[in-house]
Amino acid sequence: MGFSTDAIHAGQEPDPSTGAVVVPIYQTSTYAQEELGKHKGYEYSRTGNPTRTALERNMAVLEGGHSGLAFASGMAAIHAVLTMLKSGDHIVCTDGAYGGVPRLLDAVLKNFGLDCSYVDTSSADRVREALRPNTRMVFVETPTNPLMAVADLAAVAAITRQRKIQLVVDNTFLSPYFQRPLELGADIVVHSTTKYLNGHSDGVGGVAVLAREEDAARLQFIQNAAGAVMGPMDAWLVLRGIKTLAVRMRQHSANAMAVAGYLSQHPKVSKVYYPGLAAHPQHALAKKQMSGFGGMMSFETGSFENARAVLNRVRLCLLGESLGGVETLISHPATMTHAYFQEEDRQRIGITQGLVRLSVGIEDVEDLIGDLKQALEAI
Ligand code: P1T
C-alpha cells in the first residue's frame, strides 16, 4: 500500500461492535475480565489501551518496523529508549540535538552511570572515532534542531551494524513521510508526536518504533514498568493528525522552500540553514536520503538585538516553542530550545544569539513572506 493509504487505514479497522469508522477514544483505566485469567487482550491501560494500540500499529507500519510504542512525550520516549542501556554503557549523540536530549543525558542519566560523547554526526568518520569498547548506542538527530545538519544514516548504520551498536534516529523533523531511517539501517526510530505527527499543536506525545522483536519486547516491558504512556485522547489526536500527514508535509515543504528562497536573498539575513537550498553543505545527501526537505529552517540575523527585533515584530508567525503544527512558529533557539547549553557549547555548535528558527506552517505562503518582510524591516 502507498504511504497515505497506510496512514489512513493501518491499525484502524472499523470498530467491531458498532462499525464506527474512527477508532474510539477508549477512556478507561481498566477492563472487566470474563473470569479469572480470561480477558479480551486488555487488562489495565498502562499496559495497553486500544486507542494507543491503534496508533502504535499505525506508526510501526509507517516507519516499516516490527512494533511501535507510544509515550507521554517525545522526551518520555527517548528516556525509555535510553533506559534499555545499563550503567557503564557509553552513548554517542549528535552534537546540537534538541536541548532536552543532552539535558536528560548529562543532568539525569549520568547519575545512573551512562556516559555520553557528543559529536558532529554529519560526519560518519567522527562517529567512528568516538566509539569506545563500551559504546552501546548511537543517537542521531537528522536534520538537527535548529541548524539542519544532515547525517548520512546508511553510512552511520554501516558502522554501528559492524559493532553491534544500536542506532537510534530521532525522525521528528521529517516524519516517516520524508525519511524512513529503519530502511537505511537504523534499529530504533523515535518521534516527538507533539510535532508533525499530531500536526495541530494540541497534544504532547512521543513514539518509538523498533525494527526487531526482541528490542520491542524489552521496550514494551520498560513502557509498562516505568509507565510514561500516552493517554487515549492524545493517541486519538495523533491518529487523526497522521491521516493528513502526507498532504501537510508536502505543503510544509513547498512553503519552506519558498520562504528559504526569499530569506536567502534578503540583505539583512546573512545565512539560511535549509537542506533544500543548493548552498546547504549536505544538500546532495539530503536529496538522496530524504524524499522532501521539510518545514524547518533557521536563519542568521547577526545579533541578539536583530533577532529580538524580528521576533517582536512578527504578526502572523507566532513566537513560541515547538514546531510541526499547521501554524507558523518562530523562535530563538539560544534562549528557548537550547537555553540548557552553556554559551561556549552553543557557539561551538553554531547556535548564535542572532539565530532565528522557523517552523513554516501551511498558511498561504505570500502571507508568511509578507510578515517576514515587514518584521525584517525592524533590523
Ligand atoms: O517536547 P517533547 O514531545 O517531549 O519532544 C522532545 C523533542 C524530541 N526531539 C526533537 C527533535 C524535538 O524537537 C523535541 C522537542 N522540541 C521542541 C519543543 C522544540 O521547540 O524544538
Coordinates of C-alpha atoms and ligand atoms in Angstrom, one line a residue:
M1 CA 0.0 0.0 0.0
G2 CA 1.1 3.6 -0.5
F3 CA 2.0 5.9 2.4
S4 CA -1.3 7.8 2.6
T5 CA -3.3 4.6 2.4
D6 CA -1.4 3.2 5.3
A7 CA -1.6 6.5 7.2
I8 CA -5.4 6.4 7.0
H9 CA -6.0 2.7 7.4
A10 CA -3.2 0.8 9.1
G11 CA -4.1 -0.4 12.6
Q12 CA -7.6 1.2 12.3
E13 CA -10.2 -1.3 11.2
P14 CA -13.8 -0.1 11.8
D15 CA -14.9 -0.7 15.4
P16 CA -16.1 -4.3 15.5
S17 CA -19.0 -3.6 17.9
T18 CA -20.5 -0.5 16.1
G19 CA -18.9 -0.2 12.8
A20 CA -17.5 3.3 13.8
V21 CA -15.0 4.3 11.1
V22 CA -12.9 6.2 13.6
V23 CA -11.1 4.3 16.4
P24 CA -12.9 5.4 19.6
I25 CA -11.2 7.1 22.5
Y26 CA -11.2 4.2 25.0
Q27 CA -11.2 6.5 28.0
T28 CA -10.9 3.7 30.5
S29 CA -8.3 2.7 33.1
T30 CA -9.3 -0.9 33.3
Y31 CA -11.3 -3.8 31.6
A32 CA -13.8 -6.2 33.1
Q33 CA -12.5 -9.8 32.9
E34 CA -14.9 -12.6 32.0
E35 CA -13.4 -14.9 34.6
L36 CA -10.1 -15.1 36.4
G37 CA -7.3 -15.0 33.9
K38 CA -9.7 -14.7 30.9
H39 CA -9.9 -11.3 29.2
K40 CA -10.1 -9.7 25.7
G41 CA -6.4 -8.7 25.5
Y42 CA -6.6 -5.7 27.7
E43 CA -6.1 -5.7 31.5
Y44 CA -5.1 -2.2 32.5
S45 CA -4.5 0.9 30.5
R46 CA -0.9 1.5 31.5
T47 CA -0.1 -1.9 30.0
G48 CA -2.4 -1.5 27.0
N49 CA -5.2 0.7 25.6
P50 CA -7.0 0.1 22.3
T51 CA -6.7 3.7 21.1
R52 CA -3.0 3.7 21.9
T53 CA -2.6 0.2 20.3
A54 CA -4.1 1.6 17.0
L55 CA -1.5 4.4 17.0
E56 CA 1.3 2.1 17.8
R57 CA 0.4 -0.3 15.0
N58 CA -0.1 2.6 12.6
M59 CA 3.4 4.0 13.4
A60 CA 5.0 0.6 13.1
V61 CA 3.7 0.3 9.5
L62 CA 4.6 3.9 8.6
E63 CA 8.2 3.5 9.8
G64 CA 8.5 0.0 8.5
G65 CA 9.3 -1.5 11.9
H66 CA 8.2 -4.5 13.9
S67 CA 6.4 -2.6 16.7
G68 CA 5.6 0.9 17.8
L69 CA 5.2 2.1 21.4
A70 CA 3.6 5.4 22.4
F71 CA 4.7 7.6 25.3
A72 CA 3.6 10.6 27.2
S73 CA 6.0 12.9 25.4
G74 CA 8.9 12.8 23.0
M75 CA 11.3 13.0 25.9
A76 CA 9.5 10.1 27.6
A77 CA 10.0 8.0 24.5
I78 CA 13.7 9.0 24.3
H79 CA 14.1 8.4 28.1
A80 CA 12.6 4.9 27.8
V81 CA 14.9 4.0 24.9
L82 CA 17.9 5.2 26.8
T83 CA 17.0 3.1 29.8
M84 CA 17.4 0.0 27.5
L85 CA 21.1 0.6 28.4
K86 CA 22.9 -0.3 31.6
S87 CA 25.2 1.6 34.0
G88 CA 28.7 1.7 32.4
D89 CA 27.4 1.9 28.9
H90 CA 28.6 4.7 26.6
I91 CA 26.5 6.6 24.1
V92 CA 27.5 8.7 21.1
C93 CA 25.0 11.5 20.5
T94 CA 24.5 14.2 17.9
D95 CA 26.2 17.4 18.9
G96 CA 23.4 20.0 18.6
A97 CA 20.4 17.8 19.0
Y98 CA 17.3 19.2 20.7
G99 CA 18.4 20.7 24.0
G100 CA 16.3 18.3 26.0
V101 CA 18.3 15.3 25.0
P102 CA 21.7 16.4 26.4
R103 CA 19.9 17.8 29.4
L104 CA 18.5 14.3 30.1
L105 CA 21.8 12.6 29.4
D106 CA 24.0 14.9 31.4
A107 CA 21.8 16.1 34.3
V108 CA 19.8 12.9 34.9
L109 CA 21.1 9.7 33.3
K110 CA 24.8 10.4 34.0
N111 CA 23.9 9.9 37.7
F112 CA 22.9 6.4 36.7
G113 CA 26.3 5.6 35.1
L114 CA 25.5 6.4 31.4
D115 CA 28.3 8.2 29.7
C116 CA 27.8 10.3 26.6
S117 CA 30.1 11.8 23.9
Y118 CA 28.7 14.5 21.6
V119 CA 29.9 14.5 18.0
D120 CA 29.0 16.1 14.7
T121 CA 27.1 13.2 13.3
S122 CA 27.0 14.8 9.8
S123 CA 30.5 13.2 9.6
A124 CA 30.4 9.3 9.8
D125 CA 34.1 9.4 10.5
R126 CA 33.6 11.4 13.6
V127 CA 31.0 8.9 14.8
R128 CA 33.5 6.0 14.2
E129 CA 36.3 7.9 16.0
A130 CA 34.0 8.5 19.0
L131 CA 33.2 4.8 19.5
R132 CA 34.6 3.1 22.6
P133 CA 34.6 -0.6 23.6
N134 CA 31.6 0.1 25.8
T135 CA 29.6 2.1 23.3
R136 CA 26.2 0.5 23.1
M137 CA 24.1 3.2 21.3
V138 CA 24.5 6.0 18.7
F139 CA 21.7 8.5 18.9
V140 CA 21.3 10.6 15.8
E141 CA 19.0 13.5 15.2
T142 CA 18.8 14.4 11.5
P143 CA 18.3 17.1 10.4
T144 CA 19.4 18.7 13.6
N145 CA 17.4 21.1 15.7
P146 CA 17.9 24.0 14.8
L147 CA 20.9 24.0 12.4
M148 CA 19.5 21.4 10.0
A149 CA 22.8 19.4 9.7
V150 CA 22.1 16.1 7.9
A151 CA 23.7 12.8 8.9
D152 CA 24.3 10.0 6.4
L153 CA 22.2 7.3 8.0
A154 CA 23.3 4.5 5.7
A155 CA 27.0 5.3 6.4
V156 CA 26.5 5.6 10.2
A157 CA 24.4 2.3 10.2
A158 CA 27.2 0.5 8.4
I159 CA 29.5 1.4 11.3
T160 CA 27.0 0.6 14.1
R161 CA 25.9 -2.7 12.5
Q162 CA 29.5 -4.0 12.3
R163 CA 30.0 -3.3 16.0
K164 CA 26.5 -4.4 17.1
I165 CA 25.7 -1.0 18.4
Q166 CA 22.1 0.2 18.4
L167 CA 21.4 3.1 16.1
V168 CA 18.6 5.3 17.3
V169 CA 17.3 8.1 15.0
D170 CA 15.1 11.0 16.0
N171 CA 12.9 11.4 13.0
T172 CA 10.8 14.2 14.4
F173 CA 11.8 16.9 11.9
L174 CA 10.9 15.0 8.7
S175 CA 8.3 12.4 9.8
P176 CA 8.2 9.0 8.0
Y177 CA 6.7 10.7 5.0
F178 CA 10.0 12.2 4.1
Q179 CA 12.5 9.9 5.8
R180 CA 12.5 6.2 6.8
P181 CA 15.5 5.6 9.0
L182 CA 14.8 1.9 9.6
E183 CA 15.1 1.3 5.8
L184 CA 18.5 2.9 5.9
G185 CA 19.7 0.6 8.7
A186 CA 18.6 2.2 12.0
D187 CA 17.4 -0.1 14.8
I188 CA 15.0 2.3 16.5
V189 CA 13.2 5.5 15.5
V190 CA 11.9 8.0 18.0
H191 CA 9.5 10.9 17.5
S192 CA 8.0 13.7 19.4
T193 CA 4.5 13.2 18.1
T194 CA 3.9 16.7 19.5
K195 CA 5.2 18.0 16.2
Y196 CA 4.3 16.9 12.6
L197 CA 2.6 13.6 13.5
N198 CA -0.1 15.4 15.6
G199 CA 0.4 18.4 13.4
H200 CA -2.2 20.7 15.1
S201 CA -0.3 21.8 18.2
D202 CA -3.0 20.3 20.5
G203 CA -1.2 17.4 22.2
V204 CA 2.2 16.3 23.7
G205 CA 3.4 12.8 23.0
G206 CA 6.1 10.5 21.8
V207 CA 6.6 7.3 20.0
A208 CA 9.4 4.8 19.4
V209 CA 9.4 2.3 16.5
L210 CA 11.6 -0.8 16.7
A211 CA 13.0 -2.9 13.9
R212 CA 13.4 -6.1 15.9
E213 CA 11.0 -8.1 18.0
E214 CA 13.5 -8.6 20.9
D215 CA 14.1 -4.8 21.2
A216 CA 10.3 -4.2 21.0
A217 CA 9.7 -6.7 23.8
R218 CA 12.3 -5.0 26.0
L219 CA 11.0 -1.5 25.4
Q220 CA 7.4 -2.7 25.9
F221 CA 8.5 -4.1 29.3
I222 CA 10.1 -0.7 30.2
Q223 CA 7.0 1.2 29.0
N224 CA 4.8 -0.8 31.3
A225 CA 7.3 -0.9 34.2
A226 CA 8.1 2.8 34.1
G227 CA 4.6 3.8 33.0
A228 CA 5.1 7.1 30.9
V229 CA 2.4 6.0 28.5
M230 CA 0.4 8.2 26.1
G231 CA -3.2 8.7 27.1
P232 CA -6.1 7.6 24.8
M233 CA -7.2 11.2 24.0
D234 CA -3.7 12.1 22.9
A235 CA -3.3 8.9 20.9
W236 CA -6.6 9.7 19.1
L237 CA -5.5 13.2 18.2
V238 CA -2.2 11.8 16.8
L239 CA -4.1 9.2 14.8
R240 CA -6.3 11.9 13.4
G241 CA -3.3 14.1 12.6
I242 CA -1.5 11.2 10.8
K243 CA -4.4 10.8 8.3
T244 CA -3.4 14.1 6.7
L245 CA 0.4 13.8 7.3
A246 CA 1.3 13.4 3.6
V247 CA -0.7 16.4 2.4
R248 CA 0.5 18.6 5.2
M249 CA 4.2 17.6 4.8
R250 CA 4.0 18.4 1.1
Q251 CA 2.7 21.8 1.8
H252 CA 5.1 22.5 4.7
S253 CA 7.9 21.6 2.4
A254 CA 6.7 23.7 -0.5
N255 CA 6.1 26.7 1.7
A256 CA 9.5 26.3 3.4
M257 CA 11.3 26.2 0.1
A258 CA 9.7 29.5 -0.9
V259 CA 10.5 31.1 2.4
A260 CA 14.1 29.8 2.3
G261 CA 14.5 31.2 -1.2
Y262 CA 13.1 34.6 0.0
L263 CA 15.3 34.8 3.1
S264 CA 18.5 33.7 1.3
Q265 CA 18.3 36.8 -1.0
H266 CA 17.4 39.2 1.8
P267 CA 20.1 41.7 2.6
K268 CA 19.5 41.6 6.4
V269 CA 19.9 37.8 6.5
S270 CA 23.5 36.5 6.4
K271 CA 22.8 32.8 6.3
V272 CA 19.9 30.4 5.8
Y273 CA 20.0 26.8 7.1
Y274 CA 17.7 24.7 5.0
P275 CA 18.6 21.4 3.4
G276 CA 16.6 22.2 0.3
L277 CA 18.9 25.0 -0.7
A278 CA 21.8 24.1 -3.0
A279 CA 24.1 26.0 -0.7
H280 CA 23.4 23.6 2.2
P281 CA 26.6 21.6 2.9
Q282 CA 24.7 18.3 2.8
H283 CA 22.2 19.2 0.1
A284 CA 23.2 16.3 -2.2
L285 CA 22.9 13.8 0.7
A286 CA 19.6 15.3 1.8
K287 CA 18.2 14.8 -1.8
K288 CA 19.3 11.2 -1.7
Q289 CA 18.3 10.2 1.8
M290 CA 15.1 12.3 2.2
S291 CA 12.1 12.4 -0.1
G292 CA 11.4 16.1 0.9
F293 CA 13.2 18.8 2.8
G294 CA 10.5 19.5 5.4
G295 CA 9.2 22.7 7.0
M296 CA 12.1 23.6 9.4
M297 CA 14.8 26.2 8.9
S298 CA 16.9 28.7 10.8
F299 CA 18.4 32.0 9.7
E300 CA 21.1 34.3 11.0
T301 CA 20.3 37.9 11.7
G302 CA 23.7 38.9 13.1
S303 CA 23.0 39.7 16.7
F304 CA 20.7 39.2 19.7
E305 CA 19.2 42.7 19.1
N306 CA 18.4 41.9 15.5
A307 CA 16.8 38.6 16.4
R308 CA 14.8 40.2 19.1
A309 CA 13.6 43.0 16.8
V310 CA 12.4 40.4 14.3
L311 CA 10.8 38.1 16.9
N312 CA 8.9 41.1 18.5
R313 CA 7.7 42.5 15.1
V314 CA 6.2 39.4 13.5
R315 CA 2.4 39.4 13.4
L316 CA 1.3 36.2 11.6
C317 CA 4.2 34.0 12.7
L318 CA 3.7 33.1 16.3
L319 CA 6.6 33.4 18.8
G320 CA 6.7 30.2 20.7
E321 CA 8.5 26.9 21.4
S322 CA 7.6 23.7 19.4
L323 CA 7.2 23.1 15.7
G324 CA 5.4 21.0 13.2
G325 CA 1.9 22.4 13.6
V326 CA -0.2 23.9 10.8
E327 CA 0.6 27.4 12.1
T328 CA 4.0 29.0 11.6
L329 CA 6.0 29.3 14.8
I330 CA 9.1 31.4 15.2
S331 CA 11.6 31.0 18.0
H332 CA 15.0 32.0 19.4
P333 CA 17.0 28.7 20.0
A334 CA 19.7 30.3 22.2
T335 CA 17.2 31.4 24.9
M336 CA 14.4 28.9 24.2
T337 CA 15.0 25.3 23.0
H338 CA 18.8 25.4 23.7
A339 CA 18.8 27.5 26.8
Y340 CA 20.2 24.5 28.7
F341 CA 23.5 24.6 26.8
Q342 CA 26.5 26.7 28.1
E343 CA 27.1 29.7 25.8
E344 CA 30.5 28.2 24.7
D345 CA 28.8 25.0 23.6
R346 CA 26.2 26.9 21.7
Q347 CA 29.0 28.9 20.0
R348 CA 30.9 25.7 19.1
I349 CA 27.7 24.2 17.5
G350 CA 26.8 27.5 15.8
I351 CA 23.6 28.4 17.8
T352 CA 24.4 32.1 17.9
Q353 CA 22.4 34.8 19.6
G354 CA 21.3 36.1 16.2
L355 CA 19.9 32.8 15.1
V356 CA 16.1 32.6 14.5
R357 CA 14.3 29.3 13.9
L358 CA 11.1 29.0 11.8
S359 CA 8.7 26.1 11.7
V360 CA 7.0 27.0 8.5
G361 CA 3.3 26.3 8.6
I362 CA 0.8 25.7 5.8
E363 CA -0.8 29.1 5.7
D364 CA -0.7 31.0 2.3
V365 CA 3.0 31.4 1.7
E366 CA 2.6 35.0 0.4
D367 CA 1.2 36.0 3.8
L368 CA 4.2 34.4 5.5
I369 CA 6.7 36.1 3.3
G370 CA 4.9 39.4 3.7
D371 CA 5.0 39.0 7.5
L372 CA 8.8 38.2 7.5
K373 CA 9.4 41.1 5.1
Q374 CA 7.8 43.6 7.5
A375 CA 9.5 42.0 10.5
L376 CA 12.9 42.2 8.9
E377 CA 12.4 45.9 8.4
A378 CA 12.8 46.2 12.2
I379 CA 16.6 45.5 11.9
Ligands
P1T1 O1 8.6 18.0 23.6 P1 8.6 16.5 23.5 O2 7.3 16.0 22.9 O3 9.0 15.9 24.8 O4 9.7 16.2 22.4 C1 11.1 16.4 22.7 C2 11.8 16.5 21.3 C3 12.5 15.4 20.8 N1 13.1 15.5 19.6 C4 13.1 16.6 18.9 C5 13.8 16.7 17.6 C6 12.4 17.8 19.4 O5 12.5 18.9 18.6 C7 11.8 17.7 20.6 C8 11.1 18.9 21.2 N2 11.4 20.1 20.6 C9 10.8 21.3 20.9 C10 10.0 21.5 21.9 C11 11.3 22.5 20.1 O6 10.7 23.6 20.1 O7 12.3 22.3 19.4

